[in-house]
Amino acid sequence: MYTNDMLESMKKVEAKREENTFLEPRRMTAEEKENLLATYHPDYKQNEFAVLTIGPNKGDKVPTELAELLQANSRIDPDKIDLDKVDYDVDVLVIGGGGAGSSAAIEAHNSGANVMIVTKLRIGDANTMMAEGGIQAADKPNDSPAIHYLDAFGGGHFAAKPELLYKLVNEAPDAIKWLSELGVEFDKMPDGTMVTTHGGGTSRKRMHAAKDYSGAEIMRTLRDEVLNRGIPVVDFTAAIELILDDKGNAAGAVLLNMETKEILIARAKTVVIATGGAGRLHYQGFPTSNHYGATADGLVLGYRAGAKLLYADTLQYHPTGAAYPEQIFGALVTEKVRSLGAKLINCDGEAFMHPLETRDVSAASIIRECTARGKGVKTPDGVGVWLDTPMIERKNGEGTIEKRIPAMMRMFGKYGIDIRKEPILIYPTLHYQNGGLDIGPDCMTTCVPNLFVAGEAVGGIHGRNRLMGNSLLDIIVFGRDAGKSASTTAKGVTLGKLTLDHVTEFTAQRKAAGIESDTVSPKLLPNYTKQQSI
């Protein structure tokens, strides 16, 4: 199944494997990293960004694909929506059925709130389910939240909102305890001690995992808890516009049944946006590791209602997405593969970078190797570099791969590739939305009262780059906190008259700015045909 060029390159990898297994390329200096990122990282390609001309972030740059959606037409005509006909009436409306939304709903329910989840696919159809490597928490004797903070703050280029990062690292140990008590089966030693490993940019082993399907195990547990509690979940129903009251507070959402196209009204005292990421927008033509519904809906809904965005110009391109075979092009190859000992190798069999640099530096290094240096491995559909997985068992012993990363072994095994014996080809894949809606420590947006946000739709937790394992952590920490804050706030809310005036005002802004696009948003689903998306 390999081309002759690929087979020749693979021989060079095999010839140098013994040397490379124990050869550790040096880490880059801060200056080298900055120069590398400025030259090769996709976030620095100025022609791939547009300046917003309307809305709370007018004058800021965002990816061109996102700018089009943020400044698009609404899917509804406010004059044709009957807000007096309420289909759902709750204290807390959670938009999104992934890890953040489920955590928020559980804690809101725990606080006695009447809470409901609405999700455009099914509960669990989310990036949470696809996360593999693990979840960080400083809960070992040689570690501390302070050290975790320093790792994450530096890894995010010192741009994280300090108060959000402080919450993330300090509430991490309790998040692990909470998940464990709910039933998450983390990897453990025979004496019950949790197994922890390194991730890129970490100075301590604090990555807790469930083999290499950590997100699926966490999502399984959260979904079961939601359903066992009897929390209502409205599947296959998308939020297509937020509703405010006449005091400017979030007060519900206009919903669209994805199958019947019926419009429904959900009234709520508080709203939690937990809609996840944007990988299915395929910024700059990159493949993605994201689930089918990751189309930045929460950013669009919040922005049109008046919520500000933070760091919307920064995305994370995971350095190791599958580059071959084409059937799994872009699929995530967890960072855990490198934390166990596999190294990145070019076409000549050379280890060209330290395997555990931060993700943005690693991605930029791979792009440089394949472009400027011409040391990539050509595939029938593109280019990549080798991730030399057989190193893992040379370093840790036979059986390590099957025990620690069985999902990776199965994914490639389906296509006749035994990662215990053969290296795999990888290239960066669009993975994570670093930027999102701006929130305060209580998870409420800074501009729209009673509108809360959790998970990947939040901006500022990680700064301009995220370390491995901090996303599964943030959906739990901020999901739980958003649920608690939303339910507490709801107790003191008296709703005013429901209104969609903000949609009408946004339409007027579009006209005044001369925006004539026919695009409607939120996008809801990606379009892989010549027809319009739903």
PDB file of N, CA and C in Angstrom, residues 482-530:
ATOM      1  N   ALA A 482     -19.871  26.888  35.329  1.00  0.00           N
ATOM      2  CA  ALA A 482     -20.942  27.566  34.589  1.00  0.00           C
ATOM      3  C   ALA A 482     -22.310  27.077  35.049  1.00  0.00           C
ATOM      4  N   GLY A 483     -22.430  25.768  35.270  1.00  0.00           N
ATOM      5  CA  GLY A 483     -23.697  25.215  35.748  1.00  0.00           C
ATOM      6  C   GLY A 483     -24.074  25.745  37.115  1.00  0.00           C
ATOM      7  N   LYS A 484     -23.080  25.816  38.003  1.00  0.00           N
ATOM      8  CA  LYS A 484     -23.330  26.349  39.351  1.00  0.00           C
ATOM      9  C   LYS A 484     -23.723  27.826  39.291  1.00  0.00           C
ATOM     10  N   SER A 485     -22.962  28.612  38.517  1.00  0.00           N
ATOM     11  CA  SER A 485     -23.233  30.055  38.429  1.00  0.00           C
ATOM     12  C   SER A 485     -24.576  30.329  37.772  1.00  0.00           C
ATOM     13  N   ALA A 486     -24.879  29.592  36.705  1.00  0.00           N
ATOM     14  CA  ALA A 486     -26.142  29.801  35.995  1.00  0.00           C
ATOM     15  C   ALA A 486     -27.332  29.474  36.881  1.00  0.00           C
ATOM     16  N   SER A 487     -27.231  28.391  37.645  1.00  0.00           N
ATOM     17  CA  SER A 487     -28.357  28.002  38.509  1.00  0.00           C
ATOM     18  C   SER A 487     -28.519  28.977  39.668  1.00  0.00           C
ATOM     19  N   THR A 488     -27.405  29.439  40.231  1.00  0.00           N
ATOM     20  CA  THR A 488     -27.476  30.419  41.327  1.00  0.00           C
ATOM     21  C   THR A 488     -28.068  31.727  40.837  1.00  0.00           C
ATOM     22  N   THR A 489     -27.607  32.177  39.662  1.00  0.00           N
ATOM     23  CA  THR A 489     -28.119  33.428  39.102  1.00  0.00           C
ATOM     24  C   THR A 489     -29.602  33.326  38.778  1.00  0.00           C
ATOM     25  N   ALA A 490     -30.010  32.180  38.254  1.00  0.00           N
ATOM     26  CA  ALA A 490     -31.406  32.000  37.842  1.00  0.00           C
ATOM     27  C   ALA A 490     -32.382  32.198  38.999  1.00  0.00           C
ATOM     28  N   LYS A 491     -31.933  31.895  40.215  1.00  0.00           N
ATOM     29  CA  LYS A 491     -32.811  32.017  41.376  1.00  0.00           C
ATOM     30  C   LYS A 491     -33.257  33.454  41.612  1.00  0.00           C
ATOM     31  N   GLY A 492     -32.476  34.415  41.163  1.00  0.00           N
ATOM     32  CA  GLY A 492     -32.823  35.817  41.388  1.00  0.00           C
ATOM     33  C   GLY A 492     -33.327  36.535  40.156  1.00  0.00           C
ATOM     34  N   VAL A 493     -33.619  35.775  39.089  1.00  0.00           N
ATOM     35  CA  VAL A 493     -34.013  36.397  37.825  1.00  0.00           C
ATOM     36  C   VAL A 493     -35.528  36.489  37.683  1.00  0.00           C
ATOM     37  N   THR A 494     -35.982  37.669  37.321  1.00  0.00           N
ATOM     38  CA  THR A 494     -37.365  37.857  36.873  1.00  0.00           C
ATOM     39  C   THR A 494     -37.289  38.301  35.423  1.00  0.00           C
ATOM     40  N   LEU A 495     -37.721  37.442  34.521  1.00  0.00           N
ATOM     41  CA  LEU A 495     -37.583  37.738  33.098  1.00  0.00           C
ATOM     42  C   LEU A 495     -38.465  38.895  32.658  1.00  0.00           C
ATOM     43  N   GLY A 496     -37.892  39.719  31.780  1.00  0.00           N
ATOM     44  CA  GLY A 496     -38.687  40.765  31.157  1.00  0.00           C
ATOM     45  C   GLY A 496     -39.329  40.246  29.878  1.00  0.00           C
ATOM     46  N   LYS A 497     -39.791  41.133  29.051  1.00  0.00           N
ATOM     47  CA  LYS A 497     -40.418  40.751  27.786  1.00  0.00           C
ATOM     48  C   LYS A 497     -39.358  40.211  26.836  1.00  0.00           C
ATOM     49  N   LEU A 498     -39.626  39.057  26.228  1.00  0.00           N
ATOM     50  CA  LEU A 498     -38.682  38.457  25.298  1.00  0.00           C
ATOM     51  C   LEU A 498     -38.599  39.273  24.012  1.00  0.00           C
ATOM     52  N   THR A 499     -37.373  39.362  23.479  1.00  0.00           N
ATOM     53  CA  THR A 499     -37.185  40.177  22.281  1.00  0.00           C
ATOM     54  C   THR A 499     -36.065  39.633  21.408  1.00  0.00           C
ATOM     55  N   LEU A 500     -36.185  39.923  20.113  1.00  0.00           N
ATOM     56  CA  LEU A 500     -35.127  39.629  19.140  1.00  0.00           C
ATOM     57  C   LEU A 500     -34.634  40.916  18.497  1.00  0.00           C
ATOM     58  N   ASP A 501     -34.772  42.025  19.217  1.00  0.00           N
ATOM     59  CA  ASP A 501     -34.367  43.322  18.674  1.00  0.00           C
ATOM     60  C   ASP A 501     -32.895  43.351  18.287  1.00  0.00           C
ATOM     61  N   HIS A 502     -32.073  42.586  19.022  1.00  0.00           N
ATOM     62  CA  HIS A 502     -30.643  42.596  18.703  1.00  0.00           C
ATOM     63  C   HIS A 502     -30.369  42.032  17.309  1.00  0.00           C
ATOM     64  N   VAL A 503     -31.217  41.110  16.845  1.00  0.00           N
ATOM     65  CA  VAL A 503     -31.056  40.556  15.503  1.00  0.00           C
ATOM     66  C   VAL A 503     -31.391  41.622  14.460  1.00  0.00           C
ATOM     67  N   THR A 504     -32.456  42.356  14.712  1.00  0.00           N
ATOM     68  CA  THR A 504     -32.834  43.451  13.810  1.00  0.00           C
ATOM     69  C   THR A 504     -31.747  44.511  13.761  1.00  0.00           C
ATOM     70  N   GLU A 505     -31.186  44.829  14.926  1.00  0.00           N
ATOM     71  CA  GLU A 505     -30.121  45.838  14.989  1.00  0.00           C
ATOM     72  C   GLU A 505     -28.866  45.360  14.261  1.00  0.00           C
ATOM     73  N   PHE A 506     -28.565  44.085  14.357  1.00  0.00           N
ATOM     74  CA  PHE A 506     -27.388  43.537  13.680  1.00  0.00           C
ATOM     75  C   PHE A 506     -27.569  43.619  12.167  1.00  0.00           C
ATOM     76  N   THR A 507     -28.783  43.336  11.719  1.00  0.00           N
ATOM     77  CA  THR A 507     -29.080  43.449  10.290  1.00  0.00           C
ATOM     78  C   THR A 507     -28.872  44.882   9.804  1.00  0.00           C
ATOM     79  N   ALA A 508     -29.268  45.843  10.636  1.00  0.00           N
ATOM     80  CA  ALA A 508     -29.068  47.258  10.286  1.00  0.00           C
ATOM     81  C   ALA A 508     -27.578  47.598  10.222  1.00  0.00           C
ATOM     82  N   GLN A 509     -26.789  47.032  11.128  1.00  0.00           N
ATOM     83  CA  GLN A 509     -25.344  47.250  11.107  1.00  0.00           C
ATOM     84  C   GLN A 509     -24.731  46.700   9.815  1.00  0.00           C
ATOM     85  N   ARG A 510     -25.187  45.539   9.399  1.00  0.00           N
ATOM     86  CA  ARG A 510     -24.685  44.940   8.162  1.00  0.00           C
ATOM     87  C   ARG A 510     -24.944  45.866   6.976  1.00  0.00           C
ATOM     88  N   LYS A 511     -26.147  46.398   6.937  1.00  0.00           N
ATOM     89  CA  LYS A 511     -26.524  47.277   5.828  1.00  0.00           C
ATOM     90  C   LYS A 511     -25.694  48.552   5.833  1.00  0.00           C
ATOM     91  N   ALA A 512     -25.525  49.127   7.031  1.00  0.00           N
ATOM     92  CA  ALA A 512     -24.752  50.371   7.143  1.00  0.00           C
ATOM     93  C   ALA A 512     -23.290  50.159   6.759  1.00  0.00           C
ATOM     94  N   ALA A 513     -22.779  48.952   7.014  1.00  0.00           N
ATOM     95  CA  ALA A 513     -21.378  48.656   6.696  1.00  0.00           C
ATOM     96  C   ALA A 513     -21.202  48.200   5.249  1.00  0.00           C
ATOM     97  N   GLY A 514     -22.303  48.056   4.521  1.00  0.00           N
ATOM     98  CA  GLY A 514     -22.234  47.659   3.120  1.00  0.00           C
ATOM     99  C   GLY A 514     -21.941  46.187   2.904  1.00  0.00           C
ATOM    100  N   ILE A 515     -22.275  45.361   3.892  1.00  0.00           N
ATOM    101  CA  ILE A 515     -22.054  43.922   3.759  1.00  0.00           C
ATOM    102  C   ILE A 515     -23.209  43.316   2.964  1.00  0.00           C
ATOM    103  N   GLU A 516     -22.902  42.698   1.829  1.00  0.00           N
ATOM    104  CA  GLU A 516     -23.948  42.208   0.938  1.00  0.00           C
ATOM    105  C   GLU A 516     -23.939  40.687   0.769  1.00  0.00           C
ATOM    106  N   SER A 517     -23.199  39.991   1.605  1.00  0.00           N
ATOM    107  CA  SER A 517     -23.113  38.535   1.500  1.00  0.00           C
ATOM    108  C   SER A 517     -24.472  37.879   1.721  1.00  0.00           C
ATOM    109  N   ASP A 518     -24.714  36.781   1.000  1.00  0.00           N
ATOM    110  CA  ASP A 518     -25.945  36.005   1.181  1.00  0.00           C
ATOM    111  C   ASP A 518     -25.782  34.902   2.219  1.00  0.00           C
ATOM    112  N   THR A 519     -24.599  34.790   2.801  1.00  0.00           N
ATOM    113  CA  THR A 519     -24.332  33.746   3.782  1.00  0.00           C
ATOM    114  C   THR A 519     -25.234  33.878   4.997  1.00  0.00           C
ATOM    115  N   VAL A 520     -25.723  32.741   5.505  1.00  0.00           N
ATOM    116  CA  VAL A 520     -26.496  32.734   6.745  1.00  0.00           C
ATOM    117  C   VAL A 520     -25.692  31.976   7.802  1.00  0.00           C
ATOM    118  N   SER A 521     -25.922  32.341   9.056  1.00  0.00           N
ATOM    119  CA  SER A 521     -25.229  31.649  10.157  1.00  0.00           C
ATOM    120  C   SER A 521     -26.151  31.597  11.367  1.00  0.00           C
ATOM    121  N   PRO A 522     -25.911  30.675  12.324  1.00  0.00           N
ATOM    122  CA  PRO A 522     -24.781  29.745  12.370  1.00  0.00           C
ATOM    123  C   PRO A 522     -24.824  28.716  11.241  1.00  0.00           C
ATOM    124  N   LYS A 523     -23.663  28.147  10.947  1.00  0.00           N
ATOM    125  CA  LYS A 523     -23.523  27.227   9.823  1.00  0.00           C
ATOM    126  C   LYS A 523     -24.220  25.901  10.097  1.00  0.00           C
ATOM    127  N   LEU A 524     -24.152  25.423  11.345  1.00  0.00           N
ATOM    128  CA  LEU A 524     -24.771  24.194  11.841  1.00  0.00           C
ATOM    129  C   LEU A 524     -24.039  22.928  11.418  1.00  0.00           C
ATOM    130  N   LEU A 525     -23.894  22.702  10.115  1.00  0.00           N
ATOM    131  CA  LEU A 525     -23.192  21.515   9.637  1.00  0.00           C
ATOM    132  C   LEU A 525     -22.269  21.891   8.490  1.00  0.00           C
ATOM    133  N   PRO A 526     -21.152  21.182   8.329  1.00  0.00           N
ATOM    134  CA  PRO A 526     -20.258  21.472   7.212  1.00  0.00           C
ATOM    135  C   PRO A 526     -20.889  21.052   5.897  1.00  0.00           C
ATOM    136  N   ASN A 527     -20.424  21.639   4.826  1.00  0.00           N
ATOM    137  CA  ASN A 527     -20.965  21.325   3.511  1.00  0.00           C
ATOM    138  C   ASN A 527     -19.890  20.634   2.682  1.00  0.00           C
ATOM    139  N   TYR A 528     -20.063  19.322   2.463  1.00  0.00           N
ATOM    140  CA  TYR A 528     -19.101  18.577   1.668  1.00  0.00           C
ATOM    141  C   TYR A 528     -19.660  18.214   0.292  1.00  0.00           C
ATOM    142  N   THR A 529     -20.702  18.928  -0.130  1.00  0.00           N
ATOM    143  CA  THR A 529     -21.272  18.736  -1.457  1.00  0.00           C
ATOM    144  C   THR A 529     -21.337  20.084  -2.152  1.00  0.00           C
ATOM    145  N   LYS A 530     -21.846  20.096  -3.354  1.00  0.00           N
ATOM    146  CA  LYS A 530     -22.016  21.355  -4.088  1.00  0.00           C
ATOM    147  C   LYS A 530     -23.294  22.066  -3.679  1.00  0.00           C
TER     148      LYS A 530
END
